[in-house]
Tab-separated table of C-alpha atoms and ligand atoms in Angstrom:
chain	number	residue	atom	x	y	z
A	1	MET	CA	-0.185	-26.191	0.834
A	2	LYS	CA	2.943	-25.264	2.753
A	3	ASP	CA	3.151	-26.069	6.428
A	4	ILE	CA	2.847	-22.537	7.838
A	5	ASP	CA	1.015	-21.304	10.952
A	6	TRP	CA	-1.227	-19.105	8.773
A	7	SER	CA	-3.345	-17.626	11.567
A	8	ASN	CA	-0.331	-16.284	13.459
A	9	LEU	CA	1.495	-14.607	10.603
A	10	GLY	CA	2.608	-11.011	11.064
A	11	PHE	CA	3.633	-8.664	8.272
A	12	GLY	CA	7.082	-10.086	7.515
A	13	TYR	CA	9.119	-11.619	4.724
A	14	ILE	CA	8.939	-15.354	4.127
A	15	GLN	CA	10.853	-16.485	1.060
A	16	THR	CA	8.694	-18.380	-1.413
A	17	ASP	CA	9.685	-20.649	-4.302
A	18	LYS	CA	9.438	-18.415	-7.359
A	19	ARG	CA	9.721	-14.776	-8.390
A	20	TYR	CA	9.345	-13.001	-11.744
A	21	VAL	CA	12.267	-11.147	-13.365
A	22	SER	CA	12.610	-9.072	-16.524
A	23	ASN	CA	15.570	-6.928	-17.587
A	24	TYR	CA	15.644	-3.749	-19.646
A	25	LYS	CA	18.634	-3.089	-21.898
A	26	ASP	CA	19.240	-1.240	-25.184
A	27	GLY	CA	15.833	0.365	-24.981
A	28	GLN	CA	13.725	-2.770	-24.486
A	29	TRP	CA	12.391	-5.248	-21.962
A	30	ASP	CA	13.420	-8.872	-22.418
A	31	GLU	CA	10.796	-11.632	-22.425
A	32	GLY	CA	11.073	-12.146	-18.640
A	33	GLY	CA	10.131	-15.215	-16.651
A	34	LEU	CA	10.109	-17.008	-13.326
A	35	THR	CA	13.225	-17.873	-11.349
A	36	GLY	CA	14.008	-19.580	-8.074
A	37	ASP	CA	16.881	-17.188	-7.347
A	38	ALA	CA	15.978	-14.671	-4.642
A	39	THR	CA	19.348	-12.906	-4.796
A	40	VAL	CA	20.027	-9.765	-6.825
A	41	CYS	CA	23.656	-9.198	-7.823
A	42	LEU	CA	24.572	-5.624	-8.754
A	43	ASN	CA	27.500	-3.434	-9.723
A	44	GLU	CA	28.673	-1.266	-6.805
A	45	SER	CA	27.732	1.894	-8.718
A	46	ALA	CA	24.249	0.771	-9.804
A	47	GLY	CA	21.748	3.626	-10.083
A	48	VAL	CA	19.575	2.110	-7.366
A	49	LEU	CA	22.470	2.049	-4.900
A	50	GLN	CA	23.872	5.506	-5.618
A	51	TYR	CA	20.790	7.625	-6.281
A	52	ALA	CA	17.934	5.457	-5.009
A	53	GLN	CA	16.438	5.015	-8.462
A	54	THR	CA	13.767	2.527	-7.484
A	55	VAL	CA	9.974	2.318	-7.247
A	56	PHE	CA	7.702	-0.421	-5.953
A	57	GLU	CA	4.127	-1.602	-5.664
A	58	GLY	CA	2.103	-3.652	-3.219
A	59	LEU	CA	-0.959	-5.817	-3.878
A	60	LYS	CA	-2.416	-9.052	-2.579
A	61	ALA	CA	-3.766	-12.403	-3.727
A	62	TYR	CA	-6.590	-14.011	-1.737
A	63	ARG	CA	-8.013	-17.508	-1.401
A	64	THR	CA	-11.768	-17.124	-1.709
A	65	VAL	CA	-14.510	-18.840	0.248
A	66	ASP	CA	-14.956	-21.319	-2.640
A	67	GLY	CA	-11.227	-22.053	-2.915
A	68	ARG	CA	-10.296	-19.950	-5.944
A	69	ILE	CA	-7.211	-17.716	-5.916
A	70	VAL	CA	-7.841	-14.112	-6.971
A	71	THR	CA	-6.079	-10.775	-7.231
A	72	PHE	CA	-7.745	-7.435	-6.637
A	73	ARG	CA	-7.595	-4.557	-9.143
A	74	PRO	CA	-4.004	-5.253	-10.318
A	75	ASP	CA	-4.575	-2.898	-13.254
A	76	LEU	CA	-4.492	0.046	-10.844
A	77	ASN	CA	-1.137	-1.083	-9.475
A	78	ALA	CA	0.173	-1.480	-13.034
A	79	THR	CA	-0.813	2.085	-13.906
A	80	ARG	CA	0.467	3.561	-10.658
A	81	MET	CA	3.788	1.789	-11.067
A	82	ALA	CA	4.127	3.162	-14.590
A	83	ASP	CA	3.437	6.675	-13.211
A	84	SER	CA	6.027	6.158	-10.474
A	85	ALA	CA	8.575	4.898	-13.008
A	86	ARG	CA	8.120	7.878	-15.329
A	87	ARG	CA	8.605	10.305	-12.436
A	88	LEU	CA	11.952	8.666	-11.618
A	89	VAL	CA	13.001	8.510	-15.298
A	90	MET	CA	12.649	4.757	-15.624
A	91	PRO	CA	10.980	2.844	-18.455
A	92	PRO	CA	7.540	1.674	-17.242
A	93	PHE	CA	7.047	-2.063	-17.309
A	94	PRO	CA	4.193	-2.494	-19.833
A	95	GLU	CA	0.888	-2.575	-17.918
A	96	GLU	CA	-0.537	-5.697	-19.572
A	97	ARG	CA	2.736	-7.514	-18.909
A	98	PHE	CA	2.644	-6.327	-15.283
A	99	ILE	CA	-0.720	-8.041	-14.801
A	100	ASP	CA	0.499	-11.197	-16.537
A	101	ALA	CA	3.633	-11.230	-14.349
A	102	VAL	CA	1.488	-10.874	-11.210
A	103	MET	CA	-0.642	-13.829	-12.325
A	104	GLN	CA	2.423	-15.968	-13.120
A	105	THR	CA	4.008	-15.167	-9.744
A	106	VAL	CA	0.865	-16.046	-7.797
A	107	ALA	CA	0.261	-19.245	-9.792
A	108	ALA	CA	3.859	-20.385	-9.252
A	109	ASN	CA	3.511	-19.825	-5.493
A	110	ALA	CA	-0.059	-21.091	-5.077
A	111	ASP	CA	0.986	-23.249	-2.115
A	112	TYR	CA	1.788	-20.071	-0.213
A	113	VAL	CA	-1.642	-18.459	-0.646
A	114	PRO	CA	-3.113	-18.657	2.882
A	115	PRO	CA	-6.378	-20.577	3.404
A	116	TYR	CA	-9.700	-18.744	3.492
A	117	GLY	CA	-10.588	-17.692	7.023
A	118	SER	CA	-7.009	-17.568	8.351
A	119	GLY	CA	-6.939	-13.761	8.175
A	120	ALA	CA	-3.781	-13.955	6.062
A	121	SER	CA	-3.167	-13.301	2.365
A	122	LEU	CA	-0.331	-13.374	-0.153
A	123	TYR	CA	1.375	-9.981	-0.474
A	124	LEU	CA	3.024	-9.223	-3.810
A	125	ARG	CA	5.866	-6.778	-4.129
A	126	PRO	CA	6.608	-5.657	-7.716
A	127	PHE	CA	9.643	-3.361	-7.956
A	128	LEU	CA	11.835	-1.737	-10.549
A	129	PHE	CA	15.364	-0.372	-10.167
A	130	GLY	CA	18.363	1.019	-12.061
A	131	THR	CA	21.040	-1.634	-12.461
A	132	ASN	CA	23.935	-0.237	-14.496
A	133	ALA	CA	26.761	1.929	-13.155
A	134	VAL	CA	26.147	5.677	-12.928
A	135	ILE	CA	28.406	8.140	-11.174
A	136	GLY	CA	27.297	11.567	-12.379
A	137	VAL	CA	23.805	12.460	-11.174
A	138	LYS	CA	21.798	10.932	-13.988
A	139	PRO	CA	19.357	8.111	-14.566
A	140	ALA	CA	20.555	4.577	-15.262
A	141	ASP	CA	19.735	3.107	-18.685
A	142	GLU	CA	19.506	-0.535	-17.659
A	143	PHE	CA	16.815	-1.718	-15.258
A	144	GLN	CA	15.385	-4.789	-13.596
A	145	PHE	CA	11.705	-5.436	-12.857
A	146	ARG	CA	10.923	-8.120	-10.276
A	147	ILE	CA	7.932	-9.437	-8.372
A	148	PHE	CA	8.285	-11.556	-5.276
A	149	CYS	CA	5.551	-12.562	-2.882
A	150	THR	CA	5.251	-13.453	0.768
A	151	PRO	CA	2.346	-14.647	2.917
A	152	VAL	CA	1.343	-11.988	5.461
A	153	GLY	CA	-1.009	-11.384	8.364
A	154	PRO	CA	-2.092	-8.025	9.839
A	155	TYR	CA	0.162	-5.002	9.282
A	156	PHE	CA	-0.297	-3.565	12.767
A	157	LYS	CA	0.539	-5.609	15.849
A	158	GLY	CA	-2.585	-6.597	17.771
A	159	GLY	CA	-4.607	-7.361	14.631
A	160	ALA	CA	-7.940	-5.537	14.614
A	161	LYS	CA	-7.343	-3.584	17.848
A	162	PRO	CA	-7.435	0.197	17.323
A	163	ILE	CA	-4.032	1.876	17.239
A	164	SER	CA	-2.662	5.172	18.532
A	165	ILE	CA	-0.870	7.456	16.111
A	166	ARG	CA	0.803	10.830	16.538
A	167	VAL	CA	0.937	14.021	14.510
A	168	SER	CA	4.452	14.076	13.095
A	169	ASP	CA	6.736	17.083	12.847
A	170	PHE	CA	8.752	15.195	10.278
A	171	ASP	CA	7.638	15.341	6.676
A	172	ARG	CA	7.252	12.165	4.702
A	173	ALA	CA	7.353	13.661	1.258
A	174	ALA	CA	9.151	16.805	0.171
A	175	PRO	CA	6.832	19.545	-1.194
A	176	ASN	CA	8.352	18.895	-4.594
A	177	GLY	CA	5.738	16.600	-5.982
A	178	THR	CA	7.019	13.093	-5.316
A	179	GLY	CA	4.631	12.122	-2.513
A	180	HIS	CA	2.074	10.690	-4.918
A	181	ILE	CA	4.438	8.042	-6.282
A	182	LYS	CA	5.590	4.855	-4.656
A	183	ALA	CA	9.318	5.588	-4.690
A	184	GLY	CA	11.667	3.863	-2.262
A	185	LEU	CA	13.130	7.258	-1.410
A	186	ASN	CA	9.859	8.441	0.179
A	187	TYR	CA	9.932	5.437	2.480
A	188	ALA	CA	13.638	5.897	3.271
A	189	MET	CA	12.792	9.447	4.362
A	190	SER	CA	10.090	8.100	6.693
A	191	LEU	CA	12.249	5.515	8.514
A	192	TYR	CA	13.567	7.914	11.140
A	193	ALA	CA	10.064	9.210	11.855
A	194	ILE	CA	8.560	5.720	12.209
A	195	GLU	CA	11.301	4.580	14.584
A	196	ASP	CA	10.805	7.745	16.609
A	197	ALA	CA	7.016	7.219	16.717
A	198	HIS	CA	7.478	3.616	17.906
A	199	LYS	CA	9.866	4.761	20.659
A	200	GLN	CA	7.189	7.172	21.871
A	201	GLY	CA	4.581	4.389	21.872
A	202	PHE	CA	2.722	5.221	18.648
A	203	SER	CA	2.058	2.849	15.769
A	204	GLU	CA	2.279	5.430	12.982
A	205	ASN	CA	2.826	9.059	12.051
A	206	LEU	CA	0.116	11.357	10.794
A	207	TYR	CA	1.863	13.544	8.224
A	208	ARG	CA	0.482	16.950	7.374
A	209	ASP	CA	0.945	18.705	4.046
A	210	PRO	CA	4.666	19.453	3.851
A	211	ALA	CA	4.266	23.024	2.572
A	212	THR	CA	2.027	24.420	5.353
A	213	HIS	CA	1.500	21.693	7.993
A	214	THR	CA	-2.201	22.581	7.966
A	215	TYR	CA	-4.002	19.712	6.279
A	216	ILE	CA	-3.989	16.020	7.060
A	217	GLU	CA	-2.241	13.912	4.425
A	218	GLU	CA	-1.581	10.255	5.220
A	219	THR	CA	0.569	7.959	7.340
A	220	GLY	CA	3.814	6.242	6.345
A	221	GLY	CA	2.019	3.309	4.749
A	222	ALA	CA	-1.694	4.114	4.425
A	223	ASN	CA	-4.283	6.763	3.504
A	224	PHE	CA	-6.867	8.148	5.935
A	225	ILE	CA	-10.615	7.850	5.923
A	226	PHE	CA	-12.746	9.684	8.473
A	227	ILE	CA	-16.387	9.032	9.342
A	228	THR	CA	-18.074	12.234	10.458
A	229	LYS	CA	-20.598	12.337	13.277
A	230	ASP	CA	-23.306	12.767	10.644
A	231	GLY	CA	-22.192	9.614	8.836
A	232	LYS	CA	-20.223	10.892	5.809
A	233	LEU	CA	-16.944	9.443	4.618
A	234	VAL	CA	-14.323	12.190	4.285
A	235	THR	CA	-10.868	11.490	2.871
A	236	PRO	CA	-8.035	13.963	2.259
A	237	LYS	CA	-7.550	15.440	-1.178
A	238	SER	CA	-3.903	16.134	-1.892
A	239	THR	CA	-1.470	15.819	-4.766
A	240	SER	CA	1.294	14.706	-2.405
A	241	ILE	CA	-0.262	11.513	-1.024
A	242	LEU	CA	-0.224	8.091	-2.595
A	243	PRO	CA	-3.413	7.476	-4.606
A	244	SER	CA	-4.379	4.400	-2.605
A	245	VAL	CA	-6.165	1.597	-4.437
A	246	THR	CA	-7.898	0.677	-1.168
A	247	ARG	CA	-9.062	4.247	-0.631
A	248	ARG	CA	-10.432	4.501	-4.166
A	249	THR	CA	-12.184	1.176	-3.568
A	250	LEU	CA	-13.666	2.231	-0.211
A	251	MET	CA	-15.063	5.412	-1.763
A	252	VAL	CA	-17.028	3.253	-4.213
A	253	VAL	CA	-18.000	0.762	-1.494
A	254	ALA	CA	-19.269	3.589	0.762
A	255	GLU	CA	-21.290	5.254	-1.975
A	256	LYS	CA	-22.552	2.348	-4.068
A	257	TYR	CA	-22.796	-0.485	-1.529
A	258	LEU	CA	-23.574	1.390	1.696
A	259	GLY	CA	-25.361	4.463	0.320
A	260	MET	CA	-23.086	6.885	2.153
A	261	GLN	CA	-22.137	10.396	1.159
A	262	VAL	CA	-18.439	10.591	0.223
A	263	GLU	CA	-16.258	13.704	0.181
A	264	GLU	CA	-12.668	13.915	-1.032
A	265	ARG	CA	-11.420	17.274	0.239
A	266	ARG	CA	-8.941	18.978	2.517
A	267	ILE	CA	-9.411	18.257	6.209
A	268	THR	CA	-7.744	19.725	9.321
A	269	LEU	CA	-7.082	18.292	12.773
A	270	ASP	CA	-9.550	20.829	14.216
A	271	GLU	CA	-12.305	19.354	12.080
A	272	VAL	CA	-11.363	15.850	13.220
A	273	ARG	CA	-11.458	17.034	16.848
A	274	SER	CA	-14.983	18.437	16.553
A	275	ASP	CA	-16.781	16.496	13.803
A	276	VAL	CA	-15.298	13.028	13.422
A	277	ALA	CA	-16.622	9.818	14.979
A	278	GLU	CA	-14.322	7.201	13.437
A	279	CYS	CA	-10.913	7.180	11.796
A	280	GLY	CA	-9.349	4.396	9.760
A	281	LEU	CA	-6.088	3.775	7.916
A	282	CYS	CA	-6.569	2.110	4.568
A	283	GLY	CA	-4.101	0.360	2.326
A	284	THR	CA	-3.205	-3.008	0.884
A	285	ALA	CA	-1.169	-3.887	3.975
A	286	ALA	CA	-3.334	-1.978	6.492
A	287	VAL	CA	-6.639	-3.111	4.864
A	288	LEU	CA	-8.808	-0.871	7.084
A	289	SER	CA	-7.234	-0.446	10.509
A	290	PRO	CA	-9.073	1.584	13.143
A	291	VAL	CA	-7.380	4.528	14.882
A	292	GLY	CA	-8.523	5.131	18.470
A	293	ARG	CA	-6.285	8.058	19.385
A	294	ILE	CA	-4.430	10.796	17.538
A	295	HIS	CA	-1.809	12.450	19.711
A	296	ASP	CA	-1.292	16.080	18.716
A	297	HIS	CA	1.506	17.874	20.535
A	298	GLY	CA	0.456	17.224	24.125
A	299	THR	CA	-3.270	16.773	23.527
A	300	ASP	CA	-5.172	13.708	22.428
A	301	ILE	CA	-7.988	13.425	19.944
A	302	MET	CA	-9.969	10.409	21.106
A	303	LEU	CA	-12.264	8.579	18.702
A	304	PRO	CA	-14.629	6.839	21.105
A	305	ALA	CA	-16.532	4.908	18.424
A	306	GLY	CA	-13.315	3.084	17.564
A	307	MET	CA	-11.332	2.921	20.782
A	308	GLU	CA	-12.005	-0.613	21.987
A	309	LYS	CA	-12.811	-2.134	18.633
A	310	MET	CA	-13.459	-0.953	15.110
A	311	GLY	CA	-16.320	1.582	14.943
A	312	PRO	CA	-19.626	0.469	13.367
A	313	VAL	CA	-19.243	2.302	10.054
A	314	CYS	CA	-15.624	1.224	9.552
A	315	GLN	CA	-16.733	-2.329	10.359
A	316	LYS	CA	-19.335	-2.212	7.555
A	317	LEU	CA	-16.766	-0.811	5.136
A	318	TYR	CA	-14.258	-3.469	6.185
A	319	ASP	CA	-16.781	-6.302	5.845
A	320	THR	CA	-17.848	-5.151	2.383
A	321	LEU	CA	-14.285	-4.588	1.142
A	322	THR	CA	-12.992	-7.941	2.385
A	323	GLY	CA	-16.268	-9.595	1.374
A	324	ILE	CA	-15.566	-8.597	-2.233
A	325	GLN	CA	-11.910	-9.646	-2.011
A	326	TYR	CA	-12.714	-13.068	-0.533
A	327	GLY	CA	-15.582	-13.796	-2.892
A	328	LEU	CA	-18.519	-13.426	-0.449
A	329	ILE	CA	-19.898	-10.334	-2.175
A	330	GLU	CA	-20.018	-9.667	-5.905
A	331	GLY	CA	-17.633	-6.824	-6.822
A	332	PRO	CA	-17.952	-4.464	-9.784
A	333	GLU	CA	-16.864	-5.881	-13.146
A	334	GLY	CA	-13.094	-6.335	-13.415
A	335	TRP	CA	-12.142	-5.819	-9.768
A	336	VAL	CA	-11.567	-9.457	-8.858
A	337	ARG	CA	-9.403	-11.455	-11.258
A	338	GLU	CA	-9.006	-15.189	-10.928
A	339	VAL	CA	-5.539	-16.722	-11.107
A	340	LYS	CA	-5.624	-19.876	-13.232
H	1	LIG	N1	-0.027	5.523	1.348
H	1	LIG	C1	1.211	5.003	1.422
H	1	LIG	C2	2.337	5.905	1.762
H	1	LIG	C3	1.416	3.633	1.168
H	1	LIG	O1	2.627	3.104	1.243
H	1	LIG	C4	0.315	2.822	0.842
H	1	LIG	C5	0.483	1.419	0.535
H	1	LIG	O2	0.596	1.036	-0.575
H	1	LIG	C6	-0.958	3.409	0.785
H	1	LIG	C7	-1.082	4.753	1.053
H	1	LIG	C8	-2.165	2.597	0.440
H	1	LIG	O3	-2.212	2.333	-0.935
H	1	LIG	P1	-2.912	1.025	-1.507
H	1	LIG	O4	-4.289	1.032	-0.986
H	1	LIG	O5	-2.844	1.202	-2.964
H	1	LIG	O6	-2.127	-0.123	-0.991
H	2	LIG	C1	1.211	-1.510	0.969
H	2	LIG	O1	0.173	-1.461	1.621
H	2	LIG	O2	1.328	-2.212	-0.043
H	2	LIG	C2	2.372	-0.744	1.352
H	2	LIG	O3	3.190	-0.525	0.514
H	2	LIG	C3	2.496	-0.262	2.735
H	2	LIG	C4	3.813	-0.589	3.368
H	2	LIG	C5	3.977	-2.049	3.644
H	2	LIG	C6	4.975	-0.033	2.612
């Protein structure tokens, strides 16, 4: 294993030995393979540079309690990336090949998969972008698919300590139906808002639905789950948020493993103010991060059950989710896939 201070890793980029590359030209993907070259060389007028024709994914590999290396539900990332690609007029990378490329990338960088118990994991970043020159507003017709990986620790500074977030007046996604895909342009549009939130002392933005600013959507990098005072899990239903793999997983964990009632529906800040006991941000990077305070235009919504540490229900969800990922708890068929 590499000589890295695993327990003190933040969420940053550390270059590893190998990455996967495949190119698309003349209507087909080439056979693809691993390379040591971390540099991408592009024409100045490449579609990705001019019109931001790029989508990405995020998933992790884990070292389990018994020393195996596993990935978690990569099929869902493969499908979501194909959906994202189609929306930006790019050829999807075939889903079976996506999974194979993930496995090859992890296996080739096995020395970078953090040890069990360090709190760190190996984050994989598949991405796809237009490479040939375009100057009129139109899609490219040559593309590159790549996957690199980097060992990471907690996404939010302070590890498991609850964070403060603020209701944002900026919109993350335009009300034109791109918020549900993982396109670089959505994240570019959130950079100003995240810098502004940090300057004001908040870790993230709570975005509301862009059309009416009435319903809670998500943050810049994670979906919401709320635990009501009567113990239900409520999570926003919206066509303009990213369909989080972690959220879909937690809904199953809550219902099937913890016997909770789960509701996917619209939810307002007023309901959070009166009926919610715990709030968490869920995502591959965020895992399940507790929110202690939501600042809403001069007033604060405090979530006492999760202000000093993660609330009790979020803690159970977190323990079950990570228990499955790290091999302590048996997951449903097909969720955990071993890297050989
Ligand atoms: N929402 C946004 C905007 C994200 O960037 C992410 C991260 O991928 C998520 C939600 C969580 O999705 P997942 O659980 O699939 O990582
Ligand atoms: C993820 O959780 O994979 C994300 O993409 C969130 C953020 C790092 C962009």
